Coordinates of C-alpha atoms and ligand atoms in Angstrom, one line a residue:
X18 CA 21.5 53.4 41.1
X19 CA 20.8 50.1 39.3
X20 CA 24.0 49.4 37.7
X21 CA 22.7 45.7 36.8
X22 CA 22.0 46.8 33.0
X23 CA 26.0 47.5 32.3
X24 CA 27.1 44.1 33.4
X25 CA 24.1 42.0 31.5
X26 CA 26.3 40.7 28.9
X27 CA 29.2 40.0 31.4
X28 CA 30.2 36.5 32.6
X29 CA 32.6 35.5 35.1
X30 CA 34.9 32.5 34.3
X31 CA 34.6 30.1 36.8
X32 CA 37.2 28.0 35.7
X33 CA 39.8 31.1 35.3
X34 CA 42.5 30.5 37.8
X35 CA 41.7 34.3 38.4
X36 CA 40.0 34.5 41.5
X37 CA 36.1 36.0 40.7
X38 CA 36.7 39.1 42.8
X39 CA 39.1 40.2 40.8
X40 CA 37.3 39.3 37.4
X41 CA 34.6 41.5 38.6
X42 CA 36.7 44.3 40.0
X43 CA 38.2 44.6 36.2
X44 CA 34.4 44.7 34.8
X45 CA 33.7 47.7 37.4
X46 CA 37.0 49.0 36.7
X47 CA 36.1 49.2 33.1
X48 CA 32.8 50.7 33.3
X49 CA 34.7 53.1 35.6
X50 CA 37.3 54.1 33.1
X51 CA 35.4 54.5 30.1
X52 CA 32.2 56.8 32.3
X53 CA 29.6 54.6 32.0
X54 CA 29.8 54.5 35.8
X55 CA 30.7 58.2 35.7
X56 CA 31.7 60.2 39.4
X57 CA 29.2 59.8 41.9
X58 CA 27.5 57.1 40.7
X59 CA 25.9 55.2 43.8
X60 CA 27.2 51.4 43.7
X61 CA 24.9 49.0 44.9
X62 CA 25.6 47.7 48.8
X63 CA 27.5 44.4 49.0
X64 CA 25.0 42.2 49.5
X65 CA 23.5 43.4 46.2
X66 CA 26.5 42.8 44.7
X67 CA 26.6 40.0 45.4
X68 CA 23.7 39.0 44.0
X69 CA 24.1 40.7 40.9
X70 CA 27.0 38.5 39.9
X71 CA 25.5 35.1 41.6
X72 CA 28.8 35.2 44.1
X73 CA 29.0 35.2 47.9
X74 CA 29.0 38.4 50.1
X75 CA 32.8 38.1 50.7
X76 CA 33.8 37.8 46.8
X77 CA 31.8 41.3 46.8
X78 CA 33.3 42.9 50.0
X79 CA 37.0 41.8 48.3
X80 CA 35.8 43.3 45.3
X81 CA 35.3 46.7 46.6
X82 CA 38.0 46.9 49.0
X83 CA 40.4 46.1 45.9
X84 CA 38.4 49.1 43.9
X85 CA 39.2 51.1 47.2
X86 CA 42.5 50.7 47.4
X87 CA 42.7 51.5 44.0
X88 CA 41.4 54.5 44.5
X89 CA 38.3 54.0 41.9
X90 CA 35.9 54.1 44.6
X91 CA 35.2 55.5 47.7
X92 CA 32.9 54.6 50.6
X93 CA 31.0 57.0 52.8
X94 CA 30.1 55.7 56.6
X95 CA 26.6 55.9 56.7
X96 CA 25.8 56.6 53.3
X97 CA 27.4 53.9 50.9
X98 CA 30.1 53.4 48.3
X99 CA 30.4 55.8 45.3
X100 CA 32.6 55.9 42.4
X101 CA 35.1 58.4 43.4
X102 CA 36.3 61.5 41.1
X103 CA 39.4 59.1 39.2
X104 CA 40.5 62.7 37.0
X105 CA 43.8 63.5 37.6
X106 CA 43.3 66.8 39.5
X107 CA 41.0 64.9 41.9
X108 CA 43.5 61.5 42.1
X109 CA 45.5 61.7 45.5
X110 CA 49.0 61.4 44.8
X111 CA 50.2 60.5 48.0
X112 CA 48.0 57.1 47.6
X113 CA 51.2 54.6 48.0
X114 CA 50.9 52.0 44.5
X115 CA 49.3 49.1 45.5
X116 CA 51.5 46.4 44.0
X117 CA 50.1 43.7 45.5
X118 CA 46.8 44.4 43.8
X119 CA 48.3 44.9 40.7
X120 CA 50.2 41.6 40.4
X121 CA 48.8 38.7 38.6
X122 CA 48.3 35.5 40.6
X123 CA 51.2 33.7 42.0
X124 CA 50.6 30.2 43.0
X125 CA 52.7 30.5 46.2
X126 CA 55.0 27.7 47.1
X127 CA 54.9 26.8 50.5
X128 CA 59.2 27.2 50.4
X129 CA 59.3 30.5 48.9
X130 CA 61.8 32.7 49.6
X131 CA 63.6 30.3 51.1
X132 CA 66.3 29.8 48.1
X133 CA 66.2 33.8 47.9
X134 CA 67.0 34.3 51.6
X135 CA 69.6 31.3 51.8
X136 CA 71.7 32.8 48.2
X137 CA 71.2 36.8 49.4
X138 CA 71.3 37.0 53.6
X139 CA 74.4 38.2 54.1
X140 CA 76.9 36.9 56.8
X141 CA 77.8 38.8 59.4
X142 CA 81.6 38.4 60.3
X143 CA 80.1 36.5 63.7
X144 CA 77.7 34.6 62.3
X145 CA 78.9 31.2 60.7
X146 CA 76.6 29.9 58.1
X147 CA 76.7 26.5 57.1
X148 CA 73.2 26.7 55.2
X149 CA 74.2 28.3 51.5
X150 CA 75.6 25.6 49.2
X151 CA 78.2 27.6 48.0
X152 CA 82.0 27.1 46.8
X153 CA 84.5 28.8 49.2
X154 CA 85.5 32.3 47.1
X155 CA 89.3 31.2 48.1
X156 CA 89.0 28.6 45.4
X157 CA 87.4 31.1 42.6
X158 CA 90.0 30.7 39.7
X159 CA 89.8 34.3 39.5
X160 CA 93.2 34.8 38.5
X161 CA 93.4 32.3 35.8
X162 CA 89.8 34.1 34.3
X163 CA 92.0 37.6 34.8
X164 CA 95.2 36.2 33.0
X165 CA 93.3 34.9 30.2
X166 CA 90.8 38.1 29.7
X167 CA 94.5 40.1 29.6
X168 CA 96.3 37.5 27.2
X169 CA 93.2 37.5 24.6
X170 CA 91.0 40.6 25.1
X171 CA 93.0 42.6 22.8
X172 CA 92.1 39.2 19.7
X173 CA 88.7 39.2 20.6
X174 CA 86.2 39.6 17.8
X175 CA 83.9 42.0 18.7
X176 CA 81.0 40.9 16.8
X177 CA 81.4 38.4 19.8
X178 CA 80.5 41.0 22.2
X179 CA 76.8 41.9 20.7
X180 CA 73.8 40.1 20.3
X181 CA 74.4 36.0 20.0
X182 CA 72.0 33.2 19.8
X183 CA 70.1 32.5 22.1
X184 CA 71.2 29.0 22.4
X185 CA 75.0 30.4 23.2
X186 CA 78.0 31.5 22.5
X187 CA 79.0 28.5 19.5
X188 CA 82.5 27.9 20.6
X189 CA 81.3 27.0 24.0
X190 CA 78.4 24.8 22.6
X191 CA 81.1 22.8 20.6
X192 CA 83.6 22.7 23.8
X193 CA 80.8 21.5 25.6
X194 CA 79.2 19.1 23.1
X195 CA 82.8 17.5 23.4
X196 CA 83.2 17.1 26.9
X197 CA 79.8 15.3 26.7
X198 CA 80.8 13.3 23.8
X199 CA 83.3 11.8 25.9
X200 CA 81.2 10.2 28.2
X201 CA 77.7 9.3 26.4
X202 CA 77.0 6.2 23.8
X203 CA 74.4 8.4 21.8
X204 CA 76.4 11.4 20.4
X205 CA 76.6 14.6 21.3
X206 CA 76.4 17.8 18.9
X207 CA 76.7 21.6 19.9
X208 CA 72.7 21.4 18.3
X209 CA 72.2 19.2 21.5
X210 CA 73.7 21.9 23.9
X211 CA 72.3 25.0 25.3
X212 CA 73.9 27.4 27.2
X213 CA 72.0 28.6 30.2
X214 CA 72.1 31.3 32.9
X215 CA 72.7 29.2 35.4
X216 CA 70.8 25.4 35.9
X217 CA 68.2 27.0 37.6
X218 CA 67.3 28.9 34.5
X219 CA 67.2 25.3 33.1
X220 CA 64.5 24.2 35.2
X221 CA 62.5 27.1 34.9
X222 CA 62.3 27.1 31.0
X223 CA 61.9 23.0 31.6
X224 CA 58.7 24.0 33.4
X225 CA 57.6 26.3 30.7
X226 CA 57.7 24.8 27.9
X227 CA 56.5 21.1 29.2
X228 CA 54.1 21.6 32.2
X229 CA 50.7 23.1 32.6
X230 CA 48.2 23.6 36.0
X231 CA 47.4 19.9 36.8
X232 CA 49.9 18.1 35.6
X233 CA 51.9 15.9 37.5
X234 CA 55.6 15.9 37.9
X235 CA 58.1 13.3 40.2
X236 CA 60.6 14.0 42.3
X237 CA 62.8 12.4 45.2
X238 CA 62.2 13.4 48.5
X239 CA 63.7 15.2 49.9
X240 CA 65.0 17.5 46.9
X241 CA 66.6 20.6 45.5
X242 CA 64.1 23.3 47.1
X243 CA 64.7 25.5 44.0
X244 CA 62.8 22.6 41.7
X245 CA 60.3 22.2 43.8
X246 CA 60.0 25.8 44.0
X247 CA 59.5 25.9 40.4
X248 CA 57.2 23.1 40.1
X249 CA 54.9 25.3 42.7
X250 CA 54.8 28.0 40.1
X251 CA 54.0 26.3 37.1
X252 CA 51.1 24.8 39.4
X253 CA 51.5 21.5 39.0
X254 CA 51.1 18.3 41.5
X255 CA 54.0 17.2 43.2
X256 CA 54.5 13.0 43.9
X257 CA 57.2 12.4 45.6
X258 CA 59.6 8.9 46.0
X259 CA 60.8 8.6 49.8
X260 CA 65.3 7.9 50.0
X261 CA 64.9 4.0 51.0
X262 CA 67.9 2.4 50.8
X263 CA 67.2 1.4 47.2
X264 CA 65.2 3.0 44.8
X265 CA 61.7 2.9 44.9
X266 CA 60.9 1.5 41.1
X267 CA 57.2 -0.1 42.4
X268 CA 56.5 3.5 43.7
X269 CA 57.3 4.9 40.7
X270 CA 55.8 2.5 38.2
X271 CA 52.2 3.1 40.3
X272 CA 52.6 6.8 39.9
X273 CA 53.5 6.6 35.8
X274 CA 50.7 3.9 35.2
X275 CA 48.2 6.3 37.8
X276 CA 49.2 9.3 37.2
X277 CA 50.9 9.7 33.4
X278 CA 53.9 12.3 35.4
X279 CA 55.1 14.6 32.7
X280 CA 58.9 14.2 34.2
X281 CA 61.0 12.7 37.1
X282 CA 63.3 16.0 38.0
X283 CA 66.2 13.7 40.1
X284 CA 70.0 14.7 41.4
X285 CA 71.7 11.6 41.0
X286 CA 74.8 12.3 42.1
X287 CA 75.6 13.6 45.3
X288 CA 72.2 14.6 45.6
X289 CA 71.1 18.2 47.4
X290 CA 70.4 17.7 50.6
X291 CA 71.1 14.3 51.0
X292 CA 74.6 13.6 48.9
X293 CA 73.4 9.8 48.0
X294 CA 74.3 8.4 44.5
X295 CA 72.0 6.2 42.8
X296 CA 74.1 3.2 41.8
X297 CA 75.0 1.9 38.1
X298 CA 72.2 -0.9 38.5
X299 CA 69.6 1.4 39.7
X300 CA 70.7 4.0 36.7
X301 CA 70.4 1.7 34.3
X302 CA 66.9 0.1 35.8
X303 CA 65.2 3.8 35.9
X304 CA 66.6 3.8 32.2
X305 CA 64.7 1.1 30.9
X306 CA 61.2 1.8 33.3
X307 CA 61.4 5.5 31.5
X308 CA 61.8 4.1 28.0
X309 CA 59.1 2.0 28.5
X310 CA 56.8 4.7 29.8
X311 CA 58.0 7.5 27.7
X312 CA 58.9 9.5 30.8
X313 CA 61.4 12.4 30.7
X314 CA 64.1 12.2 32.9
X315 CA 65.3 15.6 34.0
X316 CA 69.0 15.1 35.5
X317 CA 70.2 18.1 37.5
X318 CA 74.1 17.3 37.9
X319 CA 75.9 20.2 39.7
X320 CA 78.1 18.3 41.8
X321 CA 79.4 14.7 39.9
X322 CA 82.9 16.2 39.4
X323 CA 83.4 16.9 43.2
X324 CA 83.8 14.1 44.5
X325 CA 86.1 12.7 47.3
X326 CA 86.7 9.0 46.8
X327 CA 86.0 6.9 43.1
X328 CA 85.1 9.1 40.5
X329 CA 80.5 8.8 40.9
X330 CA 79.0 6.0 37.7
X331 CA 77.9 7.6 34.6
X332 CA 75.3 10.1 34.4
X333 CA 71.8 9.1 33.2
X334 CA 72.5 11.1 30.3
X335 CA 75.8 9.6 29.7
X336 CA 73.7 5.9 29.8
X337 CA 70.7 6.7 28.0
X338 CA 69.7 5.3 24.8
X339 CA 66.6 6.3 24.4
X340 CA 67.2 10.5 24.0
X341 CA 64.8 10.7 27.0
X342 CA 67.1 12.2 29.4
X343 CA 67.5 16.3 30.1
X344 CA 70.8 16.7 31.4
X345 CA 71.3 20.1 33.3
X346 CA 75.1 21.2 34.5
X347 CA 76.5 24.0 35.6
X348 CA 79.7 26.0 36.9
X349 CA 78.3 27.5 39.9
X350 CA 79.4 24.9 42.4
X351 CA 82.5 23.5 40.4
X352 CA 83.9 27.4 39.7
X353 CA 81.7 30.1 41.1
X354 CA 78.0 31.0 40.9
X355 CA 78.8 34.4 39.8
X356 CA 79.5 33.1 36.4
X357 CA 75.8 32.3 36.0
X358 CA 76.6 29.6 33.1
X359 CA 74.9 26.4 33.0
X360 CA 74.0 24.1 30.1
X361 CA 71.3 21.7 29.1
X362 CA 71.9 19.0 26.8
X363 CA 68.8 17.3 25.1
X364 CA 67.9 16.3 22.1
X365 CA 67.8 18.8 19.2
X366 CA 63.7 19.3 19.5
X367 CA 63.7 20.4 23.0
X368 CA 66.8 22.4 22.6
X369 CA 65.2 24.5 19.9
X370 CA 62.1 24.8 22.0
X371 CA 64.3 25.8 24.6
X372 CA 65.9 28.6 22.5
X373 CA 62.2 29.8 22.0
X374 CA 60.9 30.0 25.7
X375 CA 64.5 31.6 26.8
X376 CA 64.4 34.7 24.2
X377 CA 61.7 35.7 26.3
X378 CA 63.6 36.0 29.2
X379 CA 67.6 36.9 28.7
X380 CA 67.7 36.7 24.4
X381 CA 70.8 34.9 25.9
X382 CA 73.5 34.6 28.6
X383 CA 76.0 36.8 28.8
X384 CA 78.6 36.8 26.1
X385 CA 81.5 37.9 28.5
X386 CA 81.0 35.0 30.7
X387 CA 80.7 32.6 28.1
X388 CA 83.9 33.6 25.6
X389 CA 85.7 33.7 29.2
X390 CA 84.5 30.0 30.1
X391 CA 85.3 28.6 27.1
X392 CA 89.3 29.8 27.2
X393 CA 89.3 28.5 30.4
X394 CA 87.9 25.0 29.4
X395 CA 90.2 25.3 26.0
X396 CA 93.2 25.6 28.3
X397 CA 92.4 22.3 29.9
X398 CA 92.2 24.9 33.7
X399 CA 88.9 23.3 34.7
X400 CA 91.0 19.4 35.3
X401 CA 93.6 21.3 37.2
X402 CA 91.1 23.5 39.3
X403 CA 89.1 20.7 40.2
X404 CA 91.9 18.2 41.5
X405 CA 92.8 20.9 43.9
X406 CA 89.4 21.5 45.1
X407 CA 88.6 18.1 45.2
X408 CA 92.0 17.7 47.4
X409 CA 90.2 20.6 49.8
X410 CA 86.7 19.6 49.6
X411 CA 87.6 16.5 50.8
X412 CA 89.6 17.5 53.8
X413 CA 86.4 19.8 54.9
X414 CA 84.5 16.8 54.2
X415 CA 86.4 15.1 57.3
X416 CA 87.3 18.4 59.5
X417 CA 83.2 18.5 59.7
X418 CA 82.7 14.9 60.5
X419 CA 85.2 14.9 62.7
X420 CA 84.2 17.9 64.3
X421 CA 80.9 16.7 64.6
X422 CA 81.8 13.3 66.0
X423 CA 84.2 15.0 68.6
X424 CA 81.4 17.8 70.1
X425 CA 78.4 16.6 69.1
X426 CA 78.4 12.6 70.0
X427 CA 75.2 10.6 70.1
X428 CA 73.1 14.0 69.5
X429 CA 73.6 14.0 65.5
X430 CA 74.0 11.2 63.0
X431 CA 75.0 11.3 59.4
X432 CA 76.3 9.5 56.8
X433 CA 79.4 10.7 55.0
X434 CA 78.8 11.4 51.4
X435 CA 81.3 10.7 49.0
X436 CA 80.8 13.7 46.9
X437 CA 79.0 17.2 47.2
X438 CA 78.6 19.9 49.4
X439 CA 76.9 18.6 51.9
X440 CA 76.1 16.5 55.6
X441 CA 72.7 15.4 55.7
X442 CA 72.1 14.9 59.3
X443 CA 69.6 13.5 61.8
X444 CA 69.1 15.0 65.1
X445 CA 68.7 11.9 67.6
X446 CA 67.3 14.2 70.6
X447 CA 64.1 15.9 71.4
X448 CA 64.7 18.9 69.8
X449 CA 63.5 19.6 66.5
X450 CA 65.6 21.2 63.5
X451 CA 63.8 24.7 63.1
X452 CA 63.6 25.4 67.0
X453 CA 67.4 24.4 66.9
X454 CA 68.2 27.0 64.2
X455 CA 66.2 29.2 66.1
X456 CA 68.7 28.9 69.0
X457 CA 72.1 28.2 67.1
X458 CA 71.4 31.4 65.3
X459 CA 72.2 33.3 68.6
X460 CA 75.0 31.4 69.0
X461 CA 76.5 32.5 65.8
X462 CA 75.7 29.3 63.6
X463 CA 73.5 28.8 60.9
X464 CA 72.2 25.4 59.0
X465 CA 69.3 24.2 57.1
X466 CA 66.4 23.1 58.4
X467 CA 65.7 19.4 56.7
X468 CA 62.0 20.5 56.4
X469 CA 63.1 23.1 53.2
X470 CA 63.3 19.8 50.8
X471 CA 60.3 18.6 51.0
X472 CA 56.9 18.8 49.5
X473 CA 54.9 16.1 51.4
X474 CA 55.7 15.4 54.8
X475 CA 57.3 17.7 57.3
X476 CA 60.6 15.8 59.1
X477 CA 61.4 18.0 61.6
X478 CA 64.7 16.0 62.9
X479 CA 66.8 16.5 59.9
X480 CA 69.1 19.3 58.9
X481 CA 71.6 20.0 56.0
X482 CA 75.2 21.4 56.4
X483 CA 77.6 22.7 53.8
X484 CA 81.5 22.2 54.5
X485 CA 82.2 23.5 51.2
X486 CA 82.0 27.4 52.2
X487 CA 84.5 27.6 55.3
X488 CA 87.9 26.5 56.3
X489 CA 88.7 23.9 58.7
X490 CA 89.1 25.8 61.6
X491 CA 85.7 27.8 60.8
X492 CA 84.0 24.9 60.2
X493 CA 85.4 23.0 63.5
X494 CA 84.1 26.9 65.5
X495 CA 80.6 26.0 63.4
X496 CA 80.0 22.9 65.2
X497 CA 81.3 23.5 68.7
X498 CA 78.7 26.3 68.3
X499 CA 76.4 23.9 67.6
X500 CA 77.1 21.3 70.0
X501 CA 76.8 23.8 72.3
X502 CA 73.4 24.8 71.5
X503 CA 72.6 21.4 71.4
X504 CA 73.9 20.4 74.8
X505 CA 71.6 23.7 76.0
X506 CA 68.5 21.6 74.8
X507 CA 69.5 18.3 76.5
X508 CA 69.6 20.3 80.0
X509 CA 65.6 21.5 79.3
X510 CA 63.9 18.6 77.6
X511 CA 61.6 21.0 76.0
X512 CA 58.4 20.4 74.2
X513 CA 57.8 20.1 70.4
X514 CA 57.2 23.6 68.9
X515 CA 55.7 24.8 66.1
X516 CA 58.1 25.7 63.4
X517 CA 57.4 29.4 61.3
X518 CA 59.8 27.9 58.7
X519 CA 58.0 28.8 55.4
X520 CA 57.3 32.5 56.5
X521 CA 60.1 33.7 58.5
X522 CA 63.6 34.3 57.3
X523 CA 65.9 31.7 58.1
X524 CA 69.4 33.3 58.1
Ligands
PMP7 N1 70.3 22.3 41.1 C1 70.9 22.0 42.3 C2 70.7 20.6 42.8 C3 71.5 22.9 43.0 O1 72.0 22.6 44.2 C4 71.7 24.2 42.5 C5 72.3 25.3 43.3 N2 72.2 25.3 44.6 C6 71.1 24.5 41.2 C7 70.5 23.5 40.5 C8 71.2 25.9 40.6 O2 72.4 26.3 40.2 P1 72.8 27.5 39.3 O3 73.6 28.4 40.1 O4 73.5 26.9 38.1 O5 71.5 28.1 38.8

């Protein structure tokens, strides 16, 4: 049958991100649905197809395998492809749904699932994992969070407890406006605070309500995998700034007058992986060069209050004149992730814009958590909780370095942070990182691969370990493990092999 007369008015988009099989697999489907192509019909053979639409003979054999799996049509050896019988009586059941058909496109980031395997895989009670950057749950202040729901859950205003705004719950805003206050020139009102789900939530909503396909966006390499992970999504083009010893400003100058970047997403302090801290001069430099070029800054700060030594300089936020700065924080590494409260401070237009995009997702975080958080902060509990695990922290810090001195020798190198969660080291033998994990995962000992953070370049001699997570004596087991899986490399001398890293689970 000539079905070219039902598709005479119909155009395919060529500039659509959808992909042209799919745009004509809905036309067909349509025709399908509403009988113009009633049961039976013949469809024409690929090549025909093909034609019909102006596309290649591949769009049209994707076309029809995605209308076969679908069930809408059906194609008889010998014979040729037929709209199938679609009524309900005649639908198999038993057809499983195809889901991945039924998605919409998902620009897929070459790290994904990474973050989602590295917060979710489990440890087994052998297995030592030094890859998650996450608090030890000794240290939750669970019992101060359980004294304080007792003491005031039978004063609490339950009007609290149903719907709030979306930008959060306004005690907290004003606790948390204050804390800022403290620190930054330009002042800080609750209008200027939003209370997230978590930072990452930050980013996301960053990403939705500033970038489009095509745009360009900087970041410092390597990075946080779960921003570059969102920049993937929202399909934008990723320029990177290597870690020299000091900051690249040429680099980045070239890239703002070339490229116009909508933001700089950086971790100034203690960065993830790599736990550097941009210095005072260098804050206040990138200050000025973003003023000049009118270029957000988006600061992601989860770790500036553990540090080890002198308290880290001021945050950009804190320095910034200019209102150009996004400042994200959160509580997941300083009290526990669980908590799921973060907080963006801006000024008031993007925090209103903000409040927009994030009623589409949560209407807002969770009350519970937030009326919680903000006794604790009221109570002063957050100073207390963080000298001791600053006091702890610190001596994981050295039991690791240590450790990895003692077993490892002239195999690994690293720098020791001053702050954070984590060692950012460099293998200095023939082995690479992924092939490494590979092996130290059978000897109960998990890491990192450095390759996660970045976008541009693969570096396939770095890795990332968290002391944060373990005890000493774990952590000293963790890299005796190691060391030992190291010292089983220096007796082969094997080749370079290919890592699997974005595809296959890594712990
Ligand atoms: N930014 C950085 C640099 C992080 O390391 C993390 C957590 N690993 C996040 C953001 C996300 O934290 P949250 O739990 O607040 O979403």
């Amino acid at each position: 049958m000539d079905i070219s007369k039902h598709f005479l008015q119909s155009q395919l988009d060529h500039k659509s991100s959808k992909s042209l099989y799919l745009q004509i697999q809905e036309l067909i489907t349509a025709k399908i649905m509403n009988h113009s192509l009633p049961p039976g019909t013949k469809l024409p053979p690929e090549r025909e197809l093909a034609s019909l639409f102006s596309v290649s003979r591949t769009t049209a054999i994707n076309t029809y395998r995605q209308l076969e799996q679908q069930g809408l049509i059906q194609t008889k050896v010998g014979s040729g492809t037929y709209v199938a019988d679609h009524s309900p009586n005649a639908l198999n059941t038993s057809l499983p749904m195809p889901w991945h058909q039924l998605f919409s496109p998902y620009p897929q980031s070459p790290v994904s699932s990474i973050l989602r395997e590295l917060v979710s895989t489990p440890t087994s009670e052998y297995n030592i994992s030094l890859a998650a950057g996450m608090p030890d749950p000794k240290f939750y202040p669970f019992d101060v969070f359980s004294n304080l729901f007792q003491k005031n859950s039978s004063s609490i205003d339950l009007n609290d407890l149903g719907h709030i705004s979306t930008e959060g719950y306004a005690p907290l805003r004003q606790t948390i406006a204050a804390l800022h206050c403290n620190k930054t020139t330009m002042p800080t009102t609750p209008d200027n605070v939003s209370i997230l789900s978590g930072s990452q939530q930050g980013l996301y909503l960053l990403s939705k309500i500033f970038l489009q396909p095509g745009d360009c966006v900087v970041v410092q390499s390597p990075t946080y995998i779960g921003a570059v992970q969102v920049f993937h999504n929202a399909g934008v083009r990723i320029l990177t700034l290597p870690a020299n010893s000091s900051f690249p400003f040429s680099l980045l100058e070239d890239y703002l007058i070339r490229y116009r970047p909508k933001l700089f997403y950086i971790v100034p302090t203690f960065q993830n992986p790599n736990g550097r801290v941009l210095p005072l001069s260098e804050r206040q430099e990138l200050l000025r060069l973003a003023a000049r070029h009118q270029l957000i800054i988006v600061e992601d700060d989860p770790y500036s209050e553990l540090y080890y030594n002198e308290p880290p300089p001021p945050s950009l936020k804190a320095l910034d004149n200019h209102d150009g700065v996004i400042y994200l924080g959160t509580f997941s590494k300083t009290l526990f992730p669980g908590l799921r409260i973060g907080w963006m401070v801006a000024a008031t237009p993007v925090i209103n814009r903000i409040a927009l995009e994030k009623q589409y997702v949560d209407l807002h975080s969770s009350n519970l958590s937030q009326w919680l958080l903000h006794l604790f902060l009221q109570e002063e509990a957050l100073q207390t909780h963080l000298v001791n695990v600053r006091k702890e922290y610190k001596k994981r810090r050295d039991a690791m370095a240590n450790s990895i001195r003692r077993h490892c020798g002239a195999n690994l190198d690293f720098s020791l942070p001053s702050g954070g969660f984590y060692l950012w080291c460099k293998l200095q033998t023939e082995v690479t990182s992924p092939v490494l994990l590979h092996e130290a995962t059978k000897n109960g000992v998990s890491f990192v691969p450095g390759e996660a953070f970045y976008t541009d370049q693969s570096n396939l001699k770095e890795l990332r370990l968290c002391f944060a997570t373990h005890s000493e004596d774990k952590l000293e087991e963790g890299i005796k493990r190691l060391a030992k899986t190291l010292s089983s490399f220096d007796q082969q001398h094997p080749g370079p092999i290919k890592s699997n890293f974005a595809t296959r689970p890594m712990i």
